[in-house]
XYZ file of C-alpha atoms in Angstrom:
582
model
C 2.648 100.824 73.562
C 1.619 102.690 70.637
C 1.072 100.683 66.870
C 4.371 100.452 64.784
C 6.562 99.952 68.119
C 8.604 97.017 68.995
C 9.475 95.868 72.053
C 13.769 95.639 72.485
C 14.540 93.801 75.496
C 18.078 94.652 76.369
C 20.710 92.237 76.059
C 23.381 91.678 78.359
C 27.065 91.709 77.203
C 27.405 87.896 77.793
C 23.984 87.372 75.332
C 25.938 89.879 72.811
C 29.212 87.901 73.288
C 27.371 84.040 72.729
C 25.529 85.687 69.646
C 28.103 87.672 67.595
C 31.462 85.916 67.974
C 32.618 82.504 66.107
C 34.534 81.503 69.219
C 36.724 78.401 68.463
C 35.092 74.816 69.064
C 36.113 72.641 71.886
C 37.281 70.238 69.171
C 39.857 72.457 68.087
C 41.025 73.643 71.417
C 39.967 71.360 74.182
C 39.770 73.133 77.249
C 40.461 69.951 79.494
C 39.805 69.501 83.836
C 38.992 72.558 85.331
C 39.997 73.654 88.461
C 39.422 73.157 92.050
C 40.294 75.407 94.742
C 42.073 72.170 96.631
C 43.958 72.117 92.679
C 45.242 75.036 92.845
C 47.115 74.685 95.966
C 45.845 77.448 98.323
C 47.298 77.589 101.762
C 43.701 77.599 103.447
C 40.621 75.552 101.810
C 37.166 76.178 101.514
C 35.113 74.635 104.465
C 31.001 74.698 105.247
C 30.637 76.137 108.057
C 27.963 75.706 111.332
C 24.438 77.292 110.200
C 23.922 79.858 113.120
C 20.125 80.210 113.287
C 18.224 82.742 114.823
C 14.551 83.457 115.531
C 13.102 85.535 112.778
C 10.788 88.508 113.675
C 7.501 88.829 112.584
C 8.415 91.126 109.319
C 10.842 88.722 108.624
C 8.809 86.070 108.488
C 5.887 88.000 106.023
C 8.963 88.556 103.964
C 10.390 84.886 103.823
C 6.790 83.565 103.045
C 6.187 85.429 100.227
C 10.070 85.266 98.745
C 10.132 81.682 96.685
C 12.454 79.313 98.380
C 16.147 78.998 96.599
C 16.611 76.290 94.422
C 18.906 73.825 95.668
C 20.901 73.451 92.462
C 21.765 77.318 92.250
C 22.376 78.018 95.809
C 25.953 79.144 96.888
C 27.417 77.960 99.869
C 29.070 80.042 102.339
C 32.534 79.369 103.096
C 35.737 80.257 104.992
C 38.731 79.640 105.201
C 40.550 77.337 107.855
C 44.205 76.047 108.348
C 45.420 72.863 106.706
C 46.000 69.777 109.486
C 49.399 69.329 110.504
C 50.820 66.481 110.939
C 54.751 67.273 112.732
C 57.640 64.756 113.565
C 57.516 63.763 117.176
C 60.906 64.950 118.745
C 62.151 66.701 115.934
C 63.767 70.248 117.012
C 64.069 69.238 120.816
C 65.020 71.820 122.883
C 68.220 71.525 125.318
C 68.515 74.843 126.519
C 67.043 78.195 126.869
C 69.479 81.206 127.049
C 69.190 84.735 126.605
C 67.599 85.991 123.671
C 69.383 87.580 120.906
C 67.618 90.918 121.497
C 68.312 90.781 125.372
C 72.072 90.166 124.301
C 72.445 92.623 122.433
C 69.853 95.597 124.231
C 72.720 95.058 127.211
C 75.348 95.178 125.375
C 73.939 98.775 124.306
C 72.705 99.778 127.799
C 76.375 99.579 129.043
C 77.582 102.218 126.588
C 76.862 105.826 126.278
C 74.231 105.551 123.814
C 71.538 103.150 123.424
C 72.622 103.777 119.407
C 76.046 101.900 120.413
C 78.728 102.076 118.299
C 76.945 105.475 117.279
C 76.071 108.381 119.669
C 72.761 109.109 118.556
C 70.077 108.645 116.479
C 71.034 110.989 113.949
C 74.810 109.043 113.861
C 73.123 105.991 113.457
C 70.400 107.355 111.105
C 73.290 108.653 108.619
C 75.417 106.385 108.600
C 72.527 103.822 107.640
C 71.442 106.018 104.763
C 75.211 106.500 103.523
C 75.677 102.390 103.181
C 71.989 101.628 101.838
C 70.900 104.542 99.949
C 73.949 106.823 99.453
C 76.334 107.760 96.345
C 79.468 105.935 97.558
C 82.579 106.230 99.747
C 84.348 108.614 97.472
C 80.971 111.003 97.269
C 80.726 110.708 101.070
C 84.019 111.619 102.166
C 84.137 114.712 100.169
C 80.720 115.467 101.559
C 81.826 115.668 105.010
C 85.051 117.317 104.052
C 82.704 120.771 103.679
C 83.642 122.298 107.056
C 81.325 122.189 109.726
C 78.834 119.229 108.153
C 80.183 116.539 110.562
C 79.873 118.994 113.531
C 76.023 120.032 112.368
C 75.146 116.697 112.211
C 77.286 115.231 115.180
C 78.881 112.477 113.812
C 81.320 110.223 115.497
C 82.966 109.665 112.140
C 84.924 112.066 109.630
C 84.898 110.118 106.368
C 83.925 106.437 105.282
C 87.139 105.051 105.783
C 85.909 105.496 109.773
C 82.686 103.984 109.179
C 84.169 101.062 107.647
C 85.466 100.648 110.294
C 83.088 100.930 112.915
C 81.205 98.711 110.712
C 83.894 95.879 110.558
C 85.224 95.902 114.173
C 82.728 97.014 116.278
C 79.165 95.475 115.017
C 78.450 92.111 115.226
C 80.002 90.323 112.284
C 77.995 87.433 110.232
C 81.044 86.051 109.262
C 85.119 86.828 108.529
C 86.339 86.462 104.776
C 89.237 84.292 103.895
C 91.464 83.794 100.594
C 92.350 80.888 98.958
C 95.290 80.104 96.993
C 96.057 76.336 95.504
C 97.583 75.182 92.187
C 96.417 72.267 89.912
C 98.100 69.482 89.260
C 99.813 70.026 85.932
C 99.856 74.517 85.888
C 101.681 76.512 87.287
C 99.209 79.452 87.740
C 97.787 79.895 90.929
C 94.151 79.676 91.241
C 92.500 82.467 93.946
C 89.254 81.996 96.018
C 87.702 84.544 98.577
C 84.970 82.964 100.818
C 83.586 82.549 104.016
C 83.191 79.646 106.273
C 79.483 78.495 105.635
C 79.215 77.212 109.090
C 79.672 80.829 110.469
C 77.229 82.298 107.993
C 74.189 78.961 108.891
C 75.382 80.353 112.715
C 74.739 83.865 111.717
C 71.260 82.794 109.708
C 69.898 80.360 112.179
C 70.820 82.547 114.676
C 69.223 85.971 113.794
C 66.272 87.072 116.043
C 64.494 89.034 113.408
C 62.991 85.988 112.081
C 62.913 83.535 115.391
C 59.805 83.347 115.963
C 58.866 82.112 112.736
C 61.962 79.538 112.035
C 61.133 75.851 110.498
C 62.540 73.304 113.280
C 60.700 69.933 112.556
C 59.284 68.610 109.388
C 55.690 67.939 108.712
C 53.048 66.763 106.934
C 50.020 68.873 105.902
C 46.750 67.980 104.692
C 43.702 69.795 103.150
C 41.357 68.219 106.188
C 41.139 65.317 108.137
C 40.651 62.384 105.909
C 44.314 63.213 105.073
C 43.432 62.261 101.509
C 45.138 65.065 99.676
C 48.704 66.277 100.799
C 50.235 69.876 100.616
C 53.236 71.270 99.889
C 54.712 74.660 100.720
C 57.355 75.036 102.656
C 60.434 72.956 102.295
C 59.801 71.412 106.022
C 56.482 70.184 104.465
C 58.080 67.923 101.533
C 59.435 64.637 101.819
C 63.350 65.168 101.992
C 63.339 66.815 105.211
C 60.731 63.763 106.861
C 63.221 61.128 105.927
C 65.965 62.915 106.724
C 65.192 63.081 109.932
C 63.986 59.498 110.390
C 67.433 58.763 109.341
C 68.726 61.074 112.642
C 66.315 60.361 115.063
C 64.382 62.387 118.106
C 66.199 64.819 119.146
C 68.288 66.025 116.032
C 67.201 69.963 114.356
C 67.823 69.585 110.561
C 69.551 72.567 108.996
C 69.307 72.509 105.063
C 71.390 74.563 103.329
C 70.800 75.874 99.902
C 73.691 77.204 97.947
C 72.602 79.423 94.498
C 75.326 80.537 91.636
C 75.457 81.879 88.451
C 78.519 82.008 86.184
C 77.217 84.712 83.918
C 77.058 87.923 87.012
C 80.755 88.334 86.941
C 82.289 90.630 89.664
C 86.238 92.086 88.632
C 88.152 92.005 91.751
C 90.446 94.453 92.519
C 93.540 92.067 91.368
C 92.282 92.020 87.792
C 91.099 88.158 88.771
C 87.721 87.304 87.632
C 85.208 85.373 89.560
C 81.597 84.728 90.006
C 79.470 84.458 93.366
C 77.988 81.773 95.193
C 75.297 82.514 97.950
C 73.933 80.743 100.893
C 70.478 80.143 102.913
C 68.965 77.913 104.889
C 65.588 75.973 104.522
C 64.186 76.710 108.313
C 63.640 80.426 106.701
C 60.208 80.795 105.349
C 60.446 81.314 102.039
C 58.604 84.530 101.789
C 61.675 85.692 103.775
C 64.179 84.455 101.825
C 62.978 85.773 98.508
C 62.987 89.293 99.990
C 66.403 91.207 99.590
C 65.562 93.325 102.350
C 65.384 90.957 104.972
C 69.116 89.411 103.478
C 68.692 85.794 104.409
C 70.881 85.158 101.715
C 74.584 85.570 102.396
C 77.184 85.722 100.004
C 79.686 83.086 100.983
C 82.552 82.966 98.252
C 83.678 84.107 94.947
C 84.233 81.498 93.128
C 87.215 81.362 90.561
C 87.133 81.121 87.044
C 90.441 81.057 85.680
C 91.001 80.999 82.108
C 94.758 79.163 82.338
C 96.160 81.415 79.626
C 99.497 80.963 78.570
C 99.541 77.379 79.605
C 100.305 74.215 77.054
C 96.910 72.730 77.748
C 94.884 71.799 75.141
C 91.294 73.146 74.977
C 89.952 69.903 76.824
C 92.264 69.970 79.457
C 91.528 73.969 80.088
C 87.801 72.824 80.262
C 88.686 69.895 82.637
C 91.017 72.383 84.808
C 88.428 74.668 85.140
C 85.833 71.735 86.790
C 88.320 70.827 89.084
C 89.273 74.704 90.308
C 85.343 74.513 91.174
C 85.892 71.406 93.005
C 88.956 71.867 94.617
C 87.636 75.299 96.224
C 84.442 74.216 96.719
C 86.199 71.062 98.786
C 88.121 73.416 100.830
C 85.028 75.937 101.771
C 82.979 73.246 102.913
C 85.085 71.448 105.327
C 83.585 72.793 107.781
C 80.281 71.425 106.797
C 81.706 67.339 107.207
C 81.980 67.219 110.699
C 78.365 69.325 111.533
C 76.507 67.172 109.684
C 77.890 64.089 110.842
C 78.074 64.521 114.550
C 75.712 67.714 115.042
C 76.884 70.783 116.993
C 74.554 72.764 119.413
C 73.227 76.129 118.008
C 71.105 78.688 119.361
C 68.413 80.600 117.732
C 67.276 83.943 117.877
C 65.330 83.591 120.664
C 67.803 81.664 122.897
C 66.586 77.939 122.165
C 69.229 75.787 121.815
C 69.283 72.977 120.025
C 71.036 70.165 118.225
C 71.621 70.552 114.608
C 73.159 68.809 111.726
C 73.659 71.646 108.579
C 72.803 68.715 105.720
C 73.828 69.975 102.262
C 70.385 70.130 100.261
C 69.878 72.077 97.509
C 72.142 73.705 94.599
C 70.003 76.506 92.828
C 71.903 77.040 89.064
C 71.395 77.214 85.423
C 71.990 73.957 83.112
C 75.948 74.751 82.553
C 76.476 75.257 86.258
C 74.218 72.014 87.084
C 76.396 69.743 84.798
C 79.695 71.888 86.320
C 78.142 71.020 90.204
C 76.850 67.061 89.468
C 80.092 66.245 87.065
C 77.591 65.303 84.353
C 79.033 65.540 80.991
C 77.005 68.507 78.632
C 74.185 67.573 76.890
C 73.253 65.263 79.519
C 70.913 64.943 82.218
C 72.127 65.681 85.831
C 69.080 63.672 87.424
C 68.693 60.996 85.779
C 70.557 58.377 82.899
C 68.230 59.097 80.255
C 70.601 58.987 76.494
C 71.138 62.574 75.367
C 69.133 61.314 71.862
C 66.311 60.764 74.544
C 65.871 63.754 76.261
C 63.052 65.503 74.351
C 60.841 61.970 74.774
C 58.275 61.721 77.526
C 58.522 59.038 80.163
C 60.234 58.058 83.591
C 64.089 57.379 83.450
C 66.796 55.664 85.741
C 67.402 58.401 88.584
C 71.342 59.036 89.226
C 72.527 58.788 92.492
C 75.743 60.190 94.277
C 76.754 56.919 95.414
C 77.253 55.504 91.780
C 78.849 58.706 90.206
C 81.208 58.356 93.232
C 81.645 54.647 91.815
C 82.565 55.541 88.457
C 84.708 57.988 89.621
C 87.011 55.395 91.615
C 86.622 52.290 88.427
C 88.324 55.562 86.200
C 91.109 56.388 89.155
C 91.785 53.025 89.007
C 92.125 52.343 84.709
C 94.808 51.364 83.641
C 94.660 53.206 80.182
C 93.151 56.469 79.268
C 90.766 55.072 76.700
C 89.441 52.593 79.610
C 88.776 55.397 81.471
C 86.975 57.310 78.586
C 85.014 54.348 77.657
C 83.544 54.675 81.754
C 82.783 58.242 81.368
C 81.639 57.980 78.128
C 78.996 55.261 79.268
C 78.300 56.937 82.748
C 78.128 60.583 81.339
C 80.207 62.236 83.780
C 83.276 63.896 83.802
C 86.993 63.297 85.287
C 86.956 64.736 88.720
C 88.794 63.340 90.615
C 87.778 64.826 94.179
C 84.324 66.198 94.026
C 83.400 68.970 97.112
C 80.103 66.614 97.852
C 81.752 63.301 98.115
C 82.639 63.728 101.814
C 79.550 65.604 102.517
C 76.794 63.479 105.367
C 73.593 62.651 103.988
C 73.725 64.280 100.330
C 72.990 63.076 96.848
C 74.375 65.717 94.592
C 72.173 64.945 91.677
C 68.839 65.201 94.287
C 69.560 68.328 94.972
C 69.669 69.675 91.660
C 66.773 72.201 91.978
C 65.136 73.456 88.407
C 64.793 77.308 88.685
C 61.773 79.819 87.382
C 64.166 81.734 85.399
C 66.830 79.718 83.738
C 64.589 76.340 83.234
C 61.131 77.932 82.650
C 61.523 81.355 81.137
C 64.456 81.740 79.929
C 64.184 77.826 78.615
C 61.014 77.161 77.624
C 59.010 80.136 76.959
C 62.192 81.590 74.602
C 61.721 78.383 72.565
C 58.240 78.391 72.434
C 58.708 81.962 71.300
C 60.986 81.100 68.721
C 58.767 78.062 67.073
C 55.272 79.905 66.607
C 57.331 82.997 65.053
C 58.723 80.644 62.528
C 54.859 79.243 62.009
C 53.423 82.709 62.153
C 55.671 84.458 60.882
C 57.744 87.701 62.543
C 55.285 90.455 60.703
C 52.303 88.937 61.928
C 53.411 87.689 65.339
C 54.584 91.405 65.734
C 50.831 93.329 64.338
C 49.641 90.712 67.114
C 51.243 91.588 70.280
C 51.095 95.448 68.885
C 47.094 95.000 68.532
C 46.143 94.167 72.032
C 44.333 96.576 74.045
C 46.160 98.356 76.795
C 46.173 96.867 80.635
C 47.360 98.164 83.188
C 48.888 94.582 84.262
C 50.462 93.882 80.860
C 53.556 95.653 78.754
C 52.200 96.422 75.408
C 54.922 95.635 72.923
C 54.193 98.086 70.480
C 56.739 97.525 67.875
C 55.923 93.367 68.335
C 58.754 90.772 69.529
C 60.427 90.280 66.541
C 63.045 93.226 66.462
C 64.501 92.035 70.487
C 68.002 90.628 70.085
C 68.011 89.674 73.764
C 64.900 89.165 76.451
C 65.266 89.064 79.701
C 63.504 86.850 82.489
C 60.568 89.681 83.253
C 60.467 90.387 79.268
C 59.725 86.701 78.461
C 57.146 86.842 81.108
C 54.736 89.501 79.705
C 55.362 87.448 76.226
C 54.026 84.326 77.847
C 51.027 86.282 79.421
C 49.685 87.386 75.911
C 51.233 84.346 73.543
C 48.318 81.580 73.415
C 46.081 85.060 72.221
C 48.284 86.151 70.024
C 48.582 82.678 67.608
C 44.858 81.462 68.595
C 43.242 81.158 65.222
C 46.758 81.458 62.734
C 48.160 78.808 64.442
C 47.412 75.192 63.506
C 45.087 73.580 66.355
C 47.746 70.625 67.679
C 50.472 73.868 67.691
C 47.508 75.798 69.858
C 47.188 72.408 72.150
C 50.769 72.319 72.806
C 51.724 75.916 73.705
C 48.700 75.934 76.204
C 50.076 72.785 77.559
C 53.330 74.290 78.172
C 52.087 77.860 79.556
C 49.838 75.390 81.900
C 53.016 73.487 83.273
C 54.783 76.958 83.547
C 51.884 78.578 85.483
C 51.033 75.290 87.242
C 54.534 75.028 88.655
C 54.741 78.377 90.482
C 51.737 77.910 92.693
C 52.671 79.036 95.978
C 51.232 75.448 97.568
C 50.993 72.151 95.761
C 48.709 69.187 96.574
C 48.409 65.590 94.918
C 45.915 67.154 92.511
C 47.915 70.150 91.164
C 50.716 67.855 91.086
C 48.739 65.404 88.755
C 47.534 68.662 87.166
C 51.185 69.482 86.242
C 51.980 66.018 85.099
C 48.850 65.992 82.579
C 50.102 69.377 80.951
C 53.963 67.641 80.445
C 51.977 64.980 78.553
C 49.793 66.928 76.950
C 52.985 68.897 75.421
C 54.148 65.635 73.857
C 51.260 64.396 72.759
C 50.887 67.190 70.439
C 54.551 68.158 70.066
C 55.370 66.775 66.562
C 53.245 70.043 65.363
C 56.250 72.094 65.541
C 58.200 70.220 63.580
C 55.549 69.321 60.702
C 54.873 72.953 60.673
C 58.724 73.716 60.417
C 58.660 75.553 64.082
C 61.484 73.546 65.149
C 64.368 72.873 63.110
């Protein structure tokens, strides 16, 4: 090195990083517990696995003697990965029978017509008239497609126009399950309330039934583990939680739980060709995996009713008694579809999968999927009220452990206001119980259900379109719109985040996947304008949010989730001394 010359020894990014920036102090933004793998709920764990040894050869061992030996403290284990232990329900999902598979049925049925394509003639017929009902431009566009002369006879269709292939469809595939129409009238109208659905027994037959996902069909709760010591319990599935173990102690060896899961939402409104509006109602069951379920493509969920929503126009009712009307049109119909559902669960009825097992199953009503209107609509819970639980509306924003409802007692109250003998007694009971009139609710006759258990919170309505919008809404008020917006507009482009170049401000309405590329960039966007307590408690609540859609729980994540609820309230009063929340 020559005189004058200094040595630079380069820096790494990480050295430039700890040296140039004024990150925030853990004071100000305590970072908390981090992580374990076994916290974070993964399907598999980390395990040490067997050393496999080998002799060395003789260059190998020049090399290892002069190579220093590893410090202990820095070395990295190997790992792998290894199933959870299982822990399953002896006799659960007994088998009584085997019959022919599903497949089997149904590759005879098409070996005794003239095409193994049956109803179609060929590949090509089949091919076509699969593209026309998933991917084409509609009956009207199709028909006068194959009017053109001589299209039908190039392609060699059995069919002329869709009218046929509705047909063929309808009467000569196998059908999940026949639609039916309901007409009743409430007590006090004279309109006349309409209802399309179909029976949900057929469609759990048509579900449970399918061989397309057989082989992988939830018959028997159980119990998983992260390893032997059984110390730390998992989640996933809906056969490995709790409500499916004791319903089955309840039933015994022998029985085949069915749980069915019914989803709604009031606000995707259909017009029906009578000018009647209604809104749908879908149905599933819980011995699906979910990672079939959640696919549209596989269609494991079946649309099983349009419900009504009548407005009674034109009627004398006042606007409370329209409102009350309107619960007990859900309830009446509701009722009436699910009949069918009384006598299953009670008694069991023999079913056979996909792959020919039969066994003996009780369909047990289980979960109810909906947003908060629709919850207090399904549990008769009055508005502004809690459908789980008895906490005072006054209460609900407090943290802490509440008096759980149960069916039984809402069932109770419903008889003590049957039986008033003046109006205001019976207010004075629904006041205090925080339910509504109805008289006959669809779950009362129902085996084994607890309405206000099965009240499922849903990633969309509760989390994002809940809490994330009014976390959005307080630090804009703290911020401010102008800066919020320069924020959001600054950050550098990814190619797994939507740059909102214009800011947040200026959106009259978000949707679910909007609100969800707001909550990926919001605790960097207020970090260091924000006040540190209003910093603490929007991590806390993007923790619970993120914390609550792990794919597998255990104890820990659980505990995990609980600590970021309490770490919201323990900072919450920061929104309202900075104004956030009005």
């Amino acid at each position: 090195m020559e005189s004058g010359e200094v040595s630079v020894k380069p820096r790494t990014l990480r050295e430039i990083d700890e040296q140039e920036s004024d990150p925030p102090s853990e004071d100000e933004y305590p970072l908390g517990d981090p992580f374990s793998i076994e916290d974070m709920g993964a399907e598999f764990v980390f395990t040490q696995p067997e050393e496999h040894v080998s002799a060395p050869s003789t260059q190998s061992k020049h090399q290892m003697e002069e190579s220093p030996a590893p410090q202990s403290g820095n070395a990295e284990p190997n790992r792998r990965l290894v199933a959870p232990v299982r822990e399953v329900f002896e006799g659960a999902g007994k088998v009584l029978s085997q019959n022919r598979s599903q497949y089997e049925t149904w590759k005879n049925m098409s070996m005794q017509g003239s095409s193994p394509y049956e109803p179609f003639t060929s590949q090509i017929d089949y091919n076509v008239a699969k593209w026309a009902k998933e991917l084409g431009p509609g009956d009207t566009a199709l028909s006068k497609l194959l009017e053109i002369p001589g299209v039908v006879e190039a392609l060699g269709l059995s069919w002329r126009n869709a009218r046929q292939l509705n047909q063929i469809i309808d009467h000569r595939l196998p059908d999940l399950a026949s639609w039916s129409r309901l007409e009743f009238k409430l007590e006090g109208t004279d309109q006349v309330v309409e209802c399309f659905y179909r029976d949900p027994f057929e469609c759990i037959e048509s579900l449970y039934g399918n061989p397309a996902w057989a082989d992988v069909l939830h018959v028997a709760p159980e119990r998983h583990y992260t390893d032997e010591t059984k110390a730390t319990r998992m989640y996933n599935e809906m056969h490995t939680g709790n409500w499916w173990w004791r319903k089955q102690a309840k039933l015994g060896e022998g029985a085949t739980i069915i749980p069915v899961i019914v989803s709604s939402d009031k606000t995707s409104l259909k017009v029906l060709s009578t000018g009647k509006e209604a809104y749908p109602a879908y149905l599933t069951i819980g011995n699906i995996p979910k990672s079939v379920r959640r696919k549209p493509s596989m269609h494991a969920q079946l649309l099983f009713a349009y419900l009504p929503t009548e407005q009674f126009t034109g009627t004398t009712l006042s606007k409370d008694q329209i409102r009350l009307a309107k619960n007990r049109a859900f309830h009446f119909a509701m009722k009436r579809i699910f009949e069918t559902l009384e006598s299953a669960g009670k008694d069991g009825v023999e079913l056979e999968s996909g792959d020919g097992k039969v066994r003996l199953c009780y369909p047990i009503f289980a979960v109810y999927v909906a947003d908060y209107p629709e919850q207090c609509l399904v549990t008769c819970t009055r508005y502004m009220h809690c459908p789980l639980c008895q906490v005072d509306p006054g209460q609900l924003g407090e943290y802490g452990d509440s008096e759980r409802r149960s069916q039984k007692e809402t069932l109770q109250k419903l008889g003590e206001v049957a039986r008033a003998m003046t109006k205001a007694a019976a207010n004075t009971i629904l006041r205090e119980a925080g339910i509504t009139d109805t008289p006959e609710p669809f779950f009362s006759d129902l085996p084994f259900a607890d309405i206000h258990r099965s009240i499922t919170p849903d990633i969309l309505h509760q989390l994002y379109q809940g809490l994330i919008k009014h976390l959005t809404v307080w630090v804009t008020r703290i911020i401010g719109p102008k800066e919020l917006d320069l924020r959001f507009a600054r950050l550098p482009p990814n190619h797994a985040l939507r740059i909102f170049k214009d800011g947040i401000s200026a959106f009259s309405r978000l949707s679910g996947n909007e609100h969800r590329q707001i909550a990926k960039q919001l605790l960097g966007c207020i970090i260091g304008r924000a006040p540190p307590r209003v910093v603490r408690a929007s991590r806390a609540l993007l923790d619970f949010l993120y914390i609550a859609q792990f794919e597998t729980h255990t104890n820990r994540s659980l505990e995990k989730l609980e600590h970021a609820l309490k770490d919201f309230h323990d900072n919450k009063q920061a929104f309202v001394d900075t104004n956030g929340r009005e």
